[in-house]
Rosetta silent file (secondary structure, phi, psi, omega in degrees, C-alpha in Angstrom):
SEQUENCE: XXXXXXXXXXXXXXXXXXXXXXXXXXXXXXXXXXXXXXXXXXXXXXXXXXXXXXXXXXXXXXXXXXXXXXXXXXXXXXXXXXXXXXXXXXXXXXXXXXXXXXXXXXXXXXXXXXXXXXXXXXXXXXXXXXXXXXXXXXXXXXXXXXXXXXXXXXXXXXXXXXXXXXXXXXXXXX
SCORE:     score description
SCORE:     0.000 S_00000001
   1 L     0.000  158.144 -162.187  -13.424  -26.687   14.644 S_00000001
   2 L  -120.224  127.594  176.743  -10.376  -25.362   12.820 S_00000001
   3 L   -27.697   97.453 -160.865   -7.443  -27.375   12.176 S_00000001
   4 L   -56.701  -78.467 -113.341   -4.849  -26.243   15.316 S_00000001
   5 L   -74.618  -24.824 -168.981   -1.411  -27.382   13.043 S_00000001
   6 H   -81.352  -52.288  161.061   -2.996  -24.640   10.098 S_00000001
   7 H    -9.085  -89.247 -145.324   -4.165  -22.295   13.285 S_00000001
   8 H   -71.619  -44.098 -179.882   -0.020  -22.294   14.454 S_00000001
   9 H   -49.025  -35.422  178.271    1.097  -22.386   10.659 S_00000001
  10 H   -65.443  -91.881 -171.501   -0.852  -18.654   10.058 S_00000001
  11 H   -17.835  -81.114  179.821    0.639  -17.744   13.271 S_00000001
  12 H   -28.064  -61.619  176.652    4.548  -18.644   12.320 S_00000001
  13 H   -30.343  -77.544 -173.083    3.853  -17.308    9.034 S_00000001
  14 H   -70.044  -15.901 -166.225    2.391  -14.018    9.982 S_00000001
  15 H   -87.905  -12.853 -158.476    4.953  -13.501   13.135 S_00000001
  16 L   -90.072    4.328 -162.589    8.067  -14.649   10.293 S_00000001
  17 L    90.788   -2.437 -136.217    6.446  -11.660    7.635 S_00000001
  18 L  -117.592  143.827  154.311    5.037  -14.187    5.353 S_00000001
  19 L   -57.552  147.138 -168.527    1.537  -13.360    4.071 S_00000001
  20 L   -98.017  -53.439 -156.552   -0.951  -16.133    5.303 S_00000001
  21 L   148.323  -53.542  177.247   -3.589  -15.894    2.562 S_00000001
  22 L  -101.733   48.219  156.655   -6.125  -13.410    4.858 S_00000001
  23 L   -99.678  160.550 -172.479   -3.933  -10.624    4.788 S_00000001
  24 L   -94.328  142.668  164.421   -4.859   -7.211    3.266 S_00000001
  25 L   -43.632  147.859  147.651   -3.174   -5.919    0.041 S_00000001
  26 H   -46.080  -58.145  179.608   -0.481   -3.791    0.370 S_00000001
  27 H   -74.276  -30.636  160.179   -1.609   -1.541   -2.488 S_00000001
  28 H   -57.973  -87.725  163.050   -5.149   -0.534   -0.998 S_00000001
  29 H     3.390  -72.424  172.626   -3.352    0.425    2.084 S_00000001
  30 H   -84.764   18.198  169.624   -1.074    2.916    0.638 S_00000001
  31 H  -112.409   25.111  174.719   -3.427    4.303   -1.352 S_00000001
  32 H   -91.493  -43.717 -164.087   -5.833    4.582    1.754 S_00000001
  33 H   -46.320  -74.887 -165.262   -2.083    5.968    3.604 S_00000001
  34 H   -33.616  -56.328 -176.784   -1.622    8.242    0.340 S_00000001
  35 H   -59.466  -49.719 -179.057   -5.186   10.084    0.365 S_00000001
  36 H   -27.597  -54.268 -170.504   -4.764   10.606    3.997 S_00000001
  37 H   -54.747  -45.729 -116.557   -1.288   12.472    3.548 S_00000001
  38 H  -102.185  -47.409 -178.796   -3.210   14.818    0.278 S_00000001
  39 H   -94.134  -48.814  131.736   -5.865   15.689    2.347 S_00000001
  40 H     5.509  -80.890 -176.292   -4.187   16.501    5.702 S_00000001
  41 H   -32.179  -69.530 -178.444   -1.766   18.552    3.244 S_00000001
  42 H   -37.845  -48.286  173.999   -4.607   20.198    0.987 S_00000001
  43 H   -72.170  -25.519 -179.904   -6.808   21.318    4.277 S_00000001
  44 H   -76.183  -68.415  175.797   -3.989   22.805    5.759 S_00000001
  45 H   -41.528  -66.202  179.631   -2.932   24.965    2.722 S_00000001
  46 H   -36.011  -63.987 -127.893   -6.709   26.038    2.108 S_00000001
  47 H   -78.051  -45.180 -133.243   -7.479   26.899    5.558 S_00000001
  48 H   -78.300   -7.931 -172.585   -3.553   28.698    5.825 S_00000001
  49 H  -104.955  -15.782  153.392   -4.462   30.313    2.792 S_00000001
  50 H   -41.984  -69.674  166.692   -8.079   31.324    3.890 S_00000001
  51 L   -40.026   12.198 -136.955   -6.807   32.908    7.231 S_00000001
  52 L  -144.545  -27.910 -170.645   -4.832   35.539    4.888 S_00000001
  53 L  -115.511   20.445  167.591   -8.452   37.397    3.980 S_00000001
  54 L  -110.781  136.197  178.715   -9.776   37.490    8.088 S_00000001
  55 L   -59.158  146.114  172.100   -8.970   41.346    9.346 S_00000001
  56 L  -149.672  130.911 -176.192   -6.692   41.580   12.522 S_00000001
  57 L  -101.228   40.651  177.670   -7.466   45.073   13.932 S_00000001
  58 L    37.379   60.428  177.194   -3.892   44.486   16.007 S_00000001
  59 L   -83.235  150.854  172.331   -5.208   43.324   19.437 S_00000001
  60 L  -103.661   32.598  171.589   -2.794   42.309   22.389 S_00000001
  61 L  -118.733 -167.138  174.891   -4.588   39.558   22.772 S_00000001
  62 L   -81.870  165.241 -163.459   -4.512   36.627   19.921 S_00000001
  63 L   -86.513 -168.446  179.528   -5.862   37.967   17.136 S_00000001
  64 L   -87.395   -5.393  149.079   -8.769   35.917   14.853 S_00000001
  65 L   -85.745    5.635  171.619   -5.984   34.340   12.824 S_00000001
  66 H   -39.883  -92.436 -139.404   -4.258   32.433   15.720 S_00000001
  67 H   -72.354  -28.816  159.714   -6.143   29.743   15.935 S_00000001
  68 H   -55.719  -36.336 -162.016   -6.954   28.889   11.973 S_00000001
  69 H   -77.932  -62.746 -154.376   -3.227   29.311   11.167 S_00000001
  70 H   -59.130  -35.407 -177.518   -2.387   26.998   14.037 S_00000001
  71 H   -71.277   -2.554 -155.943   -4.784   24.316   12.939 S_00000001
  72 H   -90.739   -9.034 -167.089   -3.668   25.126    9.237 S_00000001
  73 H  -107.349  -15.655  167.428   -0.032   24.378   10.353 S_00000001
  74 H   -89.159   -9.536  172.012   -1.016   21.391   12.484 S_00000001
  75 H   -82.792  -31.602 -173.633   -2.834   19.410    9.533 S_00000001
  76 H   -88.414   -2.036 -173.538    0.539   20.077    7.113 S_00000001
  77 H   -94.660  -41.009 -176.415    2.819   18.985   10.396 S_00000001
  78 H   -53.089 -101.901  153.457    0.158   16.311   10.580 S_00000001
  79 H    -5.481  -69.804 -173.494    0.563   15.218    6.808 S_00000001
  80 H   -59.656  -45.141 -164.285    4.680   15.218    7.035 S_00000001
  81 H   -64.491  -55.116 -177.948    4.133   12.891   10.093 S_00000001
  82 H   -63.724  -42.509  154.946    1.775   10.756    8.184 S_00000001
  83 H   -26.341  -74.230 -159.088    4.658   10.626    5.461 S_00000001
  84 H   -88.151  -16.290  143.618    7.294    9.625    7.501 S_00000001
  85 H   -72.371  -37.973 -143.327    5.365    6.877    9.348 S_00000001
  86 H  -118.597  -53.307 -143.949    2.995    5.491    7.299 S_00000001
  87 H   -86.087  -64.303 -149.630    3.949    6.511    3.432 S_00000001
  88 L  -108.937    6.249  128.474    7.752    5.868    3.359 S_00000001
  89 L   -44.660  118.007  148.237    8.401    3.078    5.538 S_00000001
  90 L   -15.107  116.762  166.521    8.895   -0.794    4.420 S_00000001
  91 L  -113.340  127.889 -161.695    5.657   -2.199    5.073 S_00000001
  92 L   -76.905  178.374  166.018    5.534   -5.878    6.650 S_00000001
  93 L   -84.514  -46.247 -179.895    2.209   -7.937    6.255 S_00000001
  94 L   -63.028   -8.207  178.380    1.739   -7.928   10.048 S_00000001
  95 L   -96.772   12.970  165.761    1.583   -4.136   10.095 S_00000001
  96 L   -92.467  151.383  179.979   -1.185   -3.557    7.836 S_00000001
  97 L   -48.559 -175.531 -161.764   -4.709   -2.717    8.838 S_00000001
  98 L  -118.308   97.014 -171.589   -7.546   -4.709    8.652 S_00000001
  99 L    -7.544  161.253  152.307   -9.727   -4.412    5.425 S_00000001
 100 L   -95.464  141.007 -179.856  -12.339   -1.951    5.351 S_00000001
 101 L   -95.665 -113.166 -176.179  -15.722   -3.665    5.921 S_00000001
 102 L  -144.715  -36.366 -166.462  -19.180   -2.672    5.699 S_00000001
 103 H   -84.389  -39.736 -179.807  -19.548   -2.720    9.405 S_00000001
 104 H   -61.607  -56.488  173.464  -16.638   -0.373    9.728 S_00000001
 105 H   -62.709  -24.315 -166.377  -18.190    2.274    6.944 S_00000001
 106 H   -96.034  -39.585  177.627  -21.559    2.199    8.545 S_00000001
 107 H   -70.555  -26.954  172.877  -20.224    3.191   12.010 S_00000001
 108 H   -45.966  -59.606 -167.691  -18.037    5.631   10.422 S_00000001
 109 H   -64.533  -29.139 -176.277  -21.178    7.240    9.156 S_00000001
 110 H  -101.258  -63.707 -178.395  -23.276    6.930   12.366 S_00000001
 111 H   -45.647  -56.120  175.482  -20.198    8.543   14.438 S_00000001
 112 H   -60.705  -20.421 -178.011  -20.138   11.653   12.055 S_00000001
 113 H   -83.923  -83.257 -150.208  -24.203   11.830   12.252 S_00000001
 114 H   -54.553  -35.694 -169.456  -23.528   11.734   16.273 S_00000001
 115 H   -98.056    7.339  170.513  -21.044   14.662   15.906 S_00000001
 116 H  -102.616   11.786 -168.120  -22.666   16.740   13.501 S_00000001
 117 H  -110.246  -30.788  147.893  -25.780   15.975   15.770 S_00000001
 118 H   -57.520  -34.497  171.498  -23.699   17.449   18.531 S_00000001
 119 L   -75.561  -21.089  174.839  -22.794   20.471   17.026 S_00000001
 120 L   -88.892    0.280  175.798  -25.984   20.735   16.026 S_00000001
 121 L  -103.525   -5.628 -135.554  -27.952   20.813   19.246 S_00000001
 122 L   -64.432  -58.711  165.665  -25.694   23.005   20.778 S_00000001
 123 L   -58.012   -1.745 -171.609  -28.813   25.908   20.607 S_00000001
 124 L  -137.549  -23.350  133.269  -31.153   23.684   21.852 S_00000001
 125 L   -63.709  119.370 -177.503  -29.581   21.684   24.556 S_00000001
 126 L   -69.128  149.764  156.957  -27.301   22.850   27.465 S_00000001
 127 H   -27.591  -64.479 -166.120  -23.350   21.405   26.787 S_00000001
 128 H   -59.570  -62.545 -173.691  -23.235   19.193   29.687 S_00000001
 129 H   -37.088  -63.773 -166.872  -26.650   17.574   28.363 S_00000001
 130 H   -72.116    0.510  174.897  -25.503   17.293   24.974 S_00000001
 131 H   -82.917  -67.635 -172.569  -21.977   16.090   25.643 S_00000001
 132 H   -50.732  -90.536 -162.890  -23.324   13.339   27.881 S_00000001
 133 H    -0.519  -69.842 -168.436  -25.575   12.314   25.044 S_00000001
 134 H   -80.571  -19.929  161.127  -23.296   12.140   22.518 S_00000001
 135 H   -71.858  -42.708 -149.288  -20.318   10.215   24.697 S_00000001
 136 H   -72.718  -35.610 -175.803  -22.899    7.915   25.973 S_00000001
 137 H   -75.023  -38.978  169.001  -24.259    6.830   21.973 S_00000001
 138 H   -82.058    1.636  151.167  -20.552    6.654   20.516 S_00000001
 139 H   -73.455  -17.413 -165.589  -19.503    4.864   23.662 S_00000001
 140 H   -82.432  -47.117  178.271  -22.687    3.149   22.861 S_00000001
 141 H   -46.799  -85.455  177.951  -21.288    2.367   19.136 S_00000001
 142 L   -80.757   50.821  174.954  -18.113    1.320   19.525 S_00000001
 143 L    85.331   -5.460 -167.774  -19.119   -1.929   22.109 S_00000001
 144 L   -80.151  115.069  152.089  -18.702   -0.194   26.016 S_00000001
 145 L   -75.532  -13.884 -139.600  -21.727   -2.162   27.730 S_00000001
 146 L  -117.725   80.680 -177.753  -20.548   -1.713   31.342 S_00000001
 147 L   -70.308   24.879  155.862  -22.990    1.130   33.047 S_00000001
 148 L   -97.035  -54.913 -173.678  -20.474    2.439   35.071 S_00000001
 149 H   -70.641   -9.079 -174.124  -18.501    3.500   32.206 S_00000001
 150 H  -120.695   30.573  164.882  -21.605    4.762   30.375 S_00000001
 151 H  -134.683  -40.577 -168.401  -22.441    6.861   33.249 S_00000001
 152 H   -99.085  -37.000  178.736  -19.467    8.105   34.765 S_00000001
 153 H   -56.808  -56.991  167.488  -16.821    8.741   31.821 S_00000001
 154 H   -23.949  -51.912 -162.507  -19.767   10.907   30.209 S_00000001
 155 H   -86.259  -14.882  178.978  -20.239   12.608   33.034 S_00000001
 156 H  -110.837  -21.071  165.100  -16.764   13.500   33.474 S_00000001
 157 H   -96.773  -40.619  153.524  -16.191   15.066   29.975 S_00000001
 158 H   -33.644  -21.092  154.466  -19.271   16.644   30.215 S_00000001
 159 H   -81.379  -59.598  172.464  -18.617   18.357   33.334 S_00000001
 160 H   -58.880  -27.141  153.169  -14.990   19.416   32.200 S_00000001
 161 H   -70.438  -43.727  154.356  -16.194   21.020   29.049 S_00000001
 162 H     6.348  -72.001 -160.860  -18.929   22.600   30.908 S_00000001
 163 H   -74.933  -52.588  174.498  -16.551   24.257   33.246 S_00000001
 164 H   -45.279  -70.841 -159.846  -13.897   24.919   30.609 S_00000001
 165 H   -86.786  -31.927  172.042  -16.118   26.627   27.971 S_00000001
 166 H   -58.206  -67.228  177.167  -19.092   27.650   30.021 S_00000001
 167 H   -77.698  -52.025 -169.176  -17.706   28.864   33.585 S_00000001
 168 H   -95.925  -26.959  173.168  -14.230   29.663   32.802 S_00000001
 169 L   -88.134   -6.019 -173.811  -14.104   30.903   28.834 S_00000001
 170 L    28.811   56.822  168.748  -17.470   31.874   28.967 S_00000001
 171 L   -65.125  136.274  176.935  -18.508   30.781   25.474 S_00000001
 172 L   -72.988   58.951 -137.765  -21.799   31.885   24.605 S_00000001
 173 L   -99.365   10.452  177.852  -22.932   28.608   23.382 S_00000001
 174 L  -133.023    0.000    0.000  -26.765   29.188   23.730 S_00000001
């Protein structure tokens, strides 16, 4: 069992600012902050500069660059945001993140395999199916055990995309 007075000594320590001993550098951290900002910028400029070669035949409805330019101007709004929180703020010991682990990278990696495994069934699956799927295995992922929630939250974004992109936008998703 671990020594309560060292227990409450971390604890003082970390609520006073003081580094304990298991806190994470400071310097990984902003350069994990730092890539974040480059690429948030960098994707925004590509795609804002990408949209510039798709034709708009002057429709009155939006045209086919709405929606890249808006995402191209929400990743650089995105990026100044990450700036001005994360980048150019004082940073204490208690506000830094939690190493990255092994256990952390490997789920990373199994969540993007679930969502490119969603996008990819898309043709082969109905929505609704493949939505519930793919909430119920990253709900599966990150710890919800509780088969209420791994029945009915599924089931509830899977019906609301459904209706959204199926019934009322009538995407052609199959």
């Amino acid at each position: 069992m671990a020594d309560r007075n060292a227990l409450q000594a971390d604890i003082t320590k970390a609520a006073e600012g003081e580094p304990s001993g298991t806190e994470p550098h400071s310097r990984g951290t902003r350069i994990r902050e730092f890539i974040s900002v480059v690429v948030s910028l960098c994707g925004g400029v590509v795609i804002l500069f990408a949209t510039q070669n798709v034709i708009d035949r002057e429709t009155a409805e939006l045209g086919p660059r709405f929606w890249p330019t808006l995402l191209a101007w929400a990743l650089i709004a995105l990026s100044v945001l990450l700036v001005t929180t994360n980048v150019v703020p004082d940073r204490k010991p208690k506000d830094l993140p939690d190493p990255i682990t092994g256990w952390g990278v490997s789920r990373l990696i199994v969540t993007f395999t679930v969502l490119i495994g969603y996008l990819a069934s898309f043709n082969v699956l109905q929505l609704w199916l493949t939505t519930f799927i793919s909430v119920v295995l990253l709900l599966l992922l990150f710890g919800f055990r509780q088969w209420k929630l791994l029945l009915v939250f599924p089931a509830i974004i899977a019906a609301i995309l459904h209706v959204l992109f199926v019934v009322l936008l009538r995407v052609p998703l199959g």
